[in-house]
Short mmCIF file of C-alpha atoms in Angstrom, two decimals:
data_model
loop_
_atom_site.label_atom_id
_atom_site.label_comp_id
_atom_site.label_asym_id
_atom_site.label_seq_id
_atom_site.Cartn_x
_atom_site.Cartn_y
_atom_site.Cartn_z
CA UNK D 1 -30.17 3.68 27.44
CA UNK D 2 -28.61 0.28 28.18
CA UNK D 3 -26.51 -1.96 25.96
CA UNK D 4 -25.26 -5.51 26.17
CA UNK D 5 -22.23 -5.74 28.43
CA UNK D 6 -20.06 -7.58 25.89
CA UNK D 7 -20.80 -4.91 23.28
CA UNK D 8 -19.82 -2.11 25.67
CA UNK D 9 -16.55 -3.85 26.53
CA UNK D 10 -15.77 -4.48 22.86
CA UNK D 11 -16.48 -0.86 22.00
CA UNK D 12 -13.92 0.13 24.63
CA UNK D 13 -11.33 -1.65 22.51
CA UNK D 14 -10.68 -4.51 24.96
CA UNK D 15 -11.25 -7.19 22.34
CA UNK D 16 -13.85 -8.71 20.06
CA UNK D 17 -17.37 -9.32 21.34
CA UNK D 18 -16.76 -13.08 21.38
CA UNK D 19 -13.65 -12.60 23.47
CA UNK D 20 -15.59 -10.38 25.89
CA UNK D 21 -18.26 -13.07 26.19
CA UNK D 22 -15.54 -15.53 27.24
CA UNK D 23 -14.24 -13.05 29.82
CA UNK D 24 -17.76 -12.72 31.27
CA UNK D 25 -18.22 -16.51 31.39
CA UNK D 26 -14.87 -16.83 33.18
CA UNK D 27 -16.05 -14.40 35.89
CA UNK D 28 -13.45 -11.76 35.04
CA UNK D 29 -16.01 -8.92 34.72
CA UNK D 30 -18.14 -7.27 37.40
CA UNK D 31 -20.86 -4.62 37.21
CA UNK D 32 -21.37 -2.33 40.22
CA UNK D 33 -19.55 -4.81 42.46
CA UNK D 34 -21.39 -7.95 41.30
CA UNK D 35 -19.92 -10.64 39.06
CA UNK D 36 -21.44 -10.22 35.62
CA UNK D 37 -23.25 -12.89 33.64
CA UNK D 38 -23.97 -13.23 29.93
CA UNK D 39 -27.07 -11.26 29.05
CA UNK D 40 -26.37 -8.38 31.45
CA UNK D 41 -27.08 -4.91 30.12
CA UNK D 42 -25.41 -1.75 31.41
CA UNK D 43 -25.93 1.98 31.15
CA UNK D 44 -23.41 4.80 30.87
CA UNK D 45 -23.00 5.21 34.66
CA UNK D 46 -22.44 1.55 35.57
CA UNK D 47 -19.09 0.80 37.21
CA UNK D 48 -17.32 -1.93 35.26
CA UNK D 49 -14.32 -3.88 36.52
CA UNK D 50 -12.14 -6.32 34.60
CA UNK D 51 -9.95 -8.62 36.73
CA UNK D 52 -10.71 -6.34 39.66
CA UNK D 53 -9.51 -3.17 37.91
CA UNK D 54 -11.97 -0.33 37.40
CA UNK D 55 -12.54 0.34 33.72
CA UNK D 56 -12.25 3.98 32.75
CA UNK D 57 -15.00 4.35 30.16
CA UNK D 58 -13.73 6.18 27.09
CA UNK D 59 -15.86 9.15 26.12
CA UNK D 60 -13.72 9.93 23.10
CA UNK D 61 -14.74 7.84 20.09
CA UNK D 62 -11.58 6.46 18.46
CA UNK D 63 -11.10 6.56 14.72
CA UNK D 64 -11.83 3.16 13.18
CA UNK D 65 -8.52 1.73 11.99
CA UNK D 66 -7.74 -1.49 10.11
CA UNK D 67 -4.35 -3.12 9.51
CA UNK D 68 -3.44 -5.65 6.84
CA UNK D 69 -0.81 -8.09 8.11
CA UNK D 70 0.96 -10.75 6.03
CA UNK D 71 1.26 -13.59 8.55
CA UNK D 72 4.16 -16.00 8.09
CA UNK D 73 3.97 -19.64 9.07
CA UNK D 74 5.16 -20.29 12.62
CA UNK D 75 3.33 -17.40 14.32
CA UNK D 76 0.27 -17.94 16.51
CA UNK D 77 -2.77 -15.69 16.86
CA UNK D 78 -2.64 -15.04 20.60
CA UNK D 79 -1.28 -12.05 22.51
CA UNK D 80 0.99 -14.11 24.75
CA UNK D 81 2.26 -17.67 24.45
CA UNK D 82 3.42 -19.71 27.44
CA UNK D 83 5.80 -21.66 25.20
CA UNK D 84 7.51 -18.49 24.01
CA UNK D 85 6.46 -18.87 20.38
CA UNK D 86 6.21 -15.82 18.12
CA UNK D 87 2.79 -14.16 18.00
CA UNK D 88 1.10 -12.00 15.36
CA UNK D 89 0.78 -9.10 17.83
CA UNK D 90 4.51 -8.57 18.44
CA UNK D 91 5.23 -6.17 15.57
CA UNK D 92 1.97 -4.21 15.42
CA UNK D 93 2.16 -0.44 15.95
CA UNK D 94 1.24 1.15 19.28
CA UNK D 95 -2.30 2.43 19.56
CA UNK D 96 -3.49 5.32 21.74
CA UNK D 97 -7.09 4.23 22.36
CA UNK D 98 -8.12 0.60 22.83
CA UNK D 99 -6.03 -2.20 21.40
CA UNK D 100 -5.70 -4.24 18.22
CA UNK D 101 -8.24 -7.02 17.72
CA UNK D 102 -7.50 -9.88 15.31
CA UNK D 103 -10.33 -10.45 12.81
CA UNK D 104 -10.50 -14.23 12.82
CA UNK D 105 -7.50 -16.51 13.29
CA UNK D 106 -5.03 -18.46 11.21
CA UNK D 107 -3.41 -21.58 12.61
CA UNK D 108 0.34 -21.76 13.12
CA UNK D 109 0.92 -23.50 9.77
CA UNK D 110 -1.23 -21.11 7.72
CA UNK D 111 0.09 -17.87 6.26
CA UNK D 112 -1.37 -14.87 4.48
CA UNK D 113 -3.89 -12.12 5.11
CA UNK D 114 -4.80 -11.28 8.70
CA UNK D 115 -6.80 -8.15 9.50
CA UNK D 116 -6.60 -6.20 12.76
CA UNK D 117 -8.90 -3.41 13.91
CA UNK D 118 -9.44 -1.27 17.00
CA UNK D 119 -13.23 -1.35 16.44
CA UNK D 120 -14.82 -4.20 18.42
CA UNK D 121 -18.16 -3.97 16.61
CA UNK D 122 -16.51 -4.14 13.18
CA UNK D 123 -14.40 -7.13 14.27
CA UNK D 124 -17.46 -8.92 15.66
CA UNK D 125 -19.53 -8.48 12.49
CA UNK D 126 -16.70 -9.48 10.18
CA UNK D 127 -16.33 -12.75 12.12
CA UNK D 128 -20.00 -13.48 12.84
CA UNK D 129 -21.47 -16.38 10.79
CA UNK D 130 -24.73 -14.50 10.12
CA UNK D 131 -22.84 -11.82 8.13
CA UNK D 132 -21.42 -14.53 5.82
CA UNK D 133 -18.25 -12.57 5.03
CA UNK D 134 -16.39 -14.48 2.32
CA UNK D 135 -12.80 -15.64 2.83
CA UNK D 136 -10.56 -16.84 0.01
CA UNK D 137 -7.59 -19.19 0.34
CA UNK D 138 -4.91 -20.51 -1.98
CA UNK D 139 -4.40 -24.16 -1.10
CA UNK D 140 -1.83 -26.66 -2.33
CA UNK D 141 -3.05 -30.26 -2.29
CA UNK D 142 -0.86 -33.31 -2.69
CA UNK D 143 -1.93 -35.73 -5.42
CA UNK D 144 -4.79 -35.83 -7.90
CA UNK D 145 -8.28 -34.65 -6.92
CA UNK D 146 -11.25 -35.99 -8.84
CA UNK D 147 -14.17 -33.92 -10.13
CA UNK D 148 -16.48 -35.95 -7.88
CA UNK D 149 -14.44 -34.88 -4.84
CA UNK D 150 -14.58 -31.22 -5.87
CA UNK D 151 -18.36 -31.47 -6.35
CA UNK D 152 -18.80 -32.97 -2.87
CA UNK D 153 -16.73 -30.19 -1.33
CA UNK D 154 -19.04 -27.60 -2.91
CA UNK D 155 -22.25 -29.49 -2.19
CA UNK D 156 -21.48 -29.94 1.51
CA UNK D 157 -19.55 -32.27 3.81
CA UNK D 158 -20.52 -33.31 7.32
CA UNK D 159 -17.76 -32.46 9.80
CA UNK D 160 -17.74 -33.13 13.56
CA UNK D 161 -19.11 -29.62 14.26
CA UNK D 162 -21.69 -29.48 11.47
CA UNK D 163 -21.94 -29.28 7.71
CA UNK D 164 -19.40 -27.22 5.79
CA UNK D 165 -18.65 -26.47 2.16
CA UNK D 166 -16.70 -24.29 -0.22
CA UNK D 167 -18.75 -21.69 -2.08
CA UNK D 168 -16.31 -21.93 -5.00
CA UNK D 169 -13.28 -23.94 -6.10
CA UNK D 170 -11.00 -22.83 -8.92
CA UNK D 171 -8.04 -24.87 -10.12
CA UNK D 172 -4.83 -22.94 -10.74
CA UNK D 173 -2.33 -23.81 -13.49
CA UNK D 174 0.35 -26.29 -12.38
CA UNK D 175 3.17 -28.28 -13.95
CA UNK D 176 2.12 -31.55 -15.54
CA UNK D 177 4.85 -33.48 -13.71
CA UNK D 178 4.07 -31.96 -10.31
CA UNK D 179 2.45 -34.08 -7.60
CA UNK D 180 0.98 -30.92 -6.04
CA UNK D 181 -2.02 -29.00 -7.34
CA UNK D 182 -3.10 -25.49 -6.38
CA UNK D 183 -6.72 -24.38 -5.91
CA UNK D 184 -8.37 -21.13 -4.86
CA UNK D 185 -11.29 -21.83 -2.55
CA UNK D 186 -13.81 -19.55 -0.87
CA UNK D 187 -16.11 -20.05 2.10
CA UNK D 188 -18.42 -17.83 4.13
CA UNK D 189 -17.63 -18.85 7.70
CA UNK D 190 -14.57 -19.33 9.83
CA UNK D 191 -14.72 -22.58 11.78
CA UNK D 192 -11.51 -23.84 13.33
CA UNK D 193 -9.19 -25.25 10.62
CA UNK D 194 -12.20 -25.54 8.32
CA UNK D 195 -10.32 -25.44 5.00
CA UNK D 196 -7.89 -28.17 6.05
CA UNK D 197 -10.62 -30.33 7.58
CA UNK D 198 -12.76 -30.13 4.44
CA UNK D 199 -9.94 -31.41 2.25
CA UNK D 200 -8.89 -34.02 4.81
CA UNK D 201 -12.47 -35.34 4.96
CA UNK D 202 -11.94 -36.43 1.34
CA UNK D 203 -8.57 -38.02 2.00
CA UNK D 204 -6.65 -35.09 0.48
CA UNK D 205 -3.46 -33.80 2.11
CA UNK D 206 -2.99 -30.02 2.34
CA UNK D 207 0.69 -29.09 2.06
CA UNK D 208 0.34 -25.30 1.91
CA UNK D 209 -2.44 -22.88 2.89
CA UNK D 210 -2.50 -19.11 2.34
CA UNK D 211 -5.38 -16.71 2.99
CA UNK D 212 -5.47 -14.22 0.11
CA UNK D 213 -8.72 -12.33 0.69
CA UNK D 214 -11.09 -11.40 3.53
CA UNK D 215 -14.34 -9.72 2.50
CA UNK D 216 -13.45 -6.91 0.13
CA UNK D 217 -9.75 -6.80 1.08
CA UNK D 218 -7.11 -8.67 -0.92
CA UNK D 219 -3.61 -9.37 0.35
CA UNK D 220 -1.16 -7.03 -1.34
CA UNK D 221 1.25 -9.27 -3.22
CA UNK D 222 4.24 -7.03 -2.55
CA UNK D 223 3.69 -6.89 1.23
CA UNK D 224 6.54 -8.87 2.87
CA UNK D 225 5.71 -11.66 5.30
CA UNK D 226 5.76 -10.32 8.86
CA UNK D 227 4.97 -6.76 7.71
CA UNK D 228 1.80 -4.70 8.02
CA UNK D 229 0.18 -1.74 6.27
CA UNK D 230 -2.75 0.38 7.45
CA UNK D 231 -5.77 0.51 5.16
CA UNK D 232 -6.88 3.87 3.74
CA UNK D 233 -10.34 5.28 4.44
CA UNK D 234 -12.01 3.93 1.29
CA UNK D 235 -10.96 0.34 2.08
CA UNK D 236 -12.00 0.68 5.74
CA UNK D 237 -15.43 1.87 4.61
CA UNK D 238 -15.72 -0.98 2.10
CA UNK D 239 -15.46 -3.38 5.05
CA UNK D 240 -17.90 -1.35 7.14
CA UNK D 241 -20.42 -1.26 4.29
CA UNK D 242 -20.09 -5.02 3.87
CA UNK D 243 -21.38 -5.58 7.43
CA UNK D 244 -23.94 -2.72 7.46
CA UNK D 245 -21.97 -0.26 9.59
CA UNK D 246 -21.97 3.51 8.87
CA UNK D 247 -19.00 5.01 7.09
CA UNK D 248 -16.00 6.29 9.03
CA UNK D 249 -15.25 9.93 8.23
CA UNK D 250 -11.70 10.24 9.63
CA UNK D 251 -8.46 8.45 8.90
CA UNK D 252 -4.89 8.54 10.16
CA UNK D 253 -3.59 7.32 6.80
CA UNK D 254 -2.12 9.48 4.09
CA UNK D 255 -2.80 7.48 0.93
CA UNK D 256 0.21 9.03 -0.82
CA UNK D 257 2.55 7.87 1.94
CA UNK D 258 0.97 4.40 2.13
CA UNK D 259 2.14 3.13 -1.25
CA UNK D 260 4.47 0.12 -1.24
CA UNK D 261 7.28 1.68 -3.24
CA UNK D 262 10.82 0.28 -3.32
CA UNK D 263 12.07 2.42 -0.43
CA UNK D 264 9.21 1.47 1.88
CA UNK D 265 9.46 -2.22 1.01
CA UNK D 266 13.18 -2.13 1.84
CA UNK D 267 12.46 -0.56 5.24
CA UNK D 268 9.81 -3.18 5.95
CA UNK D 269 12.13 -6.07 5.10
CA UNK D 270 14.90 -4.66 7.26
CA UNK D 271 12.49 -4.16 10.16
CA UNK D 272 11.14 -7.71 9.89
CA UNK D 273 14.65 -9.17 9.69
CA UNK D 274 15.78 -7.12 12.68
CA UNK D 275 12.82 -8.27 14.75
CA UNK D 276 13.44 -11.93 13.91
CA UNK D 277 17.11 -11.61 14.79
CA UNK D 278 16.29 -10.03 18.16
CA UNK D 279 13.68 -12.70 18.89
CA UNK D 280 16.13 -15.48 18.05
CA UNK D 281 18.83 -13.91 20.25
CA UNK D 282 16.35 -13.54 23.11
CA UNK D 283 15.35 -17.21 22.89
CA UNK D 284 19.01 -18.26 22.79
CA UNK D 285 19.73 -16.27 25.97
CA UNK D 286 16.68 -17.75 27.70
CA UNK D 287 17.80 -21.26 26.81
CA UNK D 288 21.33 -20.57 28.04
CA UNK D 289 20.03 -19.13 31.32
CA UNK D 290 17.77 -22.13 31.82
CA UNK D 291 20.73 -24.52 31.79
CA UNK D 292 23.25 -22.28 33.57
CA UNK D 293 23.98 -23.69 37.06
CA UNK D 294 23.23 -21.42 39.96
CA UNK D 295 26.39 -20.34 41.78
CA UNK D 296 26.27 -19.25 45.36
CA UNK D 297 27.81 -15.78 45.67
CA UNK D 298 29.38 -16.77 49.00
CA UNK D 299 31.60 -19.34 47.29
CA UNK D 300 33.09 -16.61 45.12
CA UNK D 301 33.79 -14.25 47.96
CA UNK D 302 37.36 -14.18 49.22
CA UNK D 303 37.78 -14.75 52.90
CA UNK D 304 38.93 -11.63 54.56
CA UNK D 305 41.88 -12.01 56.86
CA UNK D 306 41.34 -10.86 60.36
CA UNK D 307 43.70 -8.08 61.35
CA UNK D 308 46.47 -9.18 63.72
#
């Protein structure tokens, strides 16, 4: 029985199906010695190589795991950054089989809920437009917004990459004297910077954006920024049910040990602070090394006197 190549790669935990499709288009994947193309199907005995390295096909099916991460502003959703900026993958726990896949992205100036999973099929379905998985954001907008503007945002606005709209908009209480107003908005797709672009299309300026919900999962209010918690089995299966996947039967999470009590919150905050301190020190050292003049070791060597 054959399956689509990108699905096989995703199920091996290499990344989401969309990411695997990009790898195939870039010529990074080969099947039985031939460069793969989109649309290729493979069976269980096909030899797969990624960047020239033979892929050892996992026969052991990993337990489906999902992490909830509270992303702070200033982090980017890539594994490595050429500019040395902090990434959302830096503090995630080690994983024995596969690797963590980010479910959707948040731009560098957006904070809040970011899900990670080791299940490529789950990640793909949660992100795919046809599954219409709802996302909810808390957004702070500068200035007054008219009812007509809110109606247009729910009816539909034409952006450069197609029509977009909010499925709901709810105003949140705010101070009468404040120039900022908070709204909770939901949408059922994840185009690049879609929430910001929708508001900007109406001349509104977004000054703060936080994702508070993805599908059935809400961001735990007590979870510190930069910290993560693994979801228990019932919440993992609520996501799987949402995208028509069978229930997972195993879990590595002990629900009793996963509660955000005072002691655990304190450990999380200390760990996040320690990581930030180390990152800052590392960047300081790199900057110092970049401007430190190279000294020839020969100039520092003392001339040995020749014996008389």
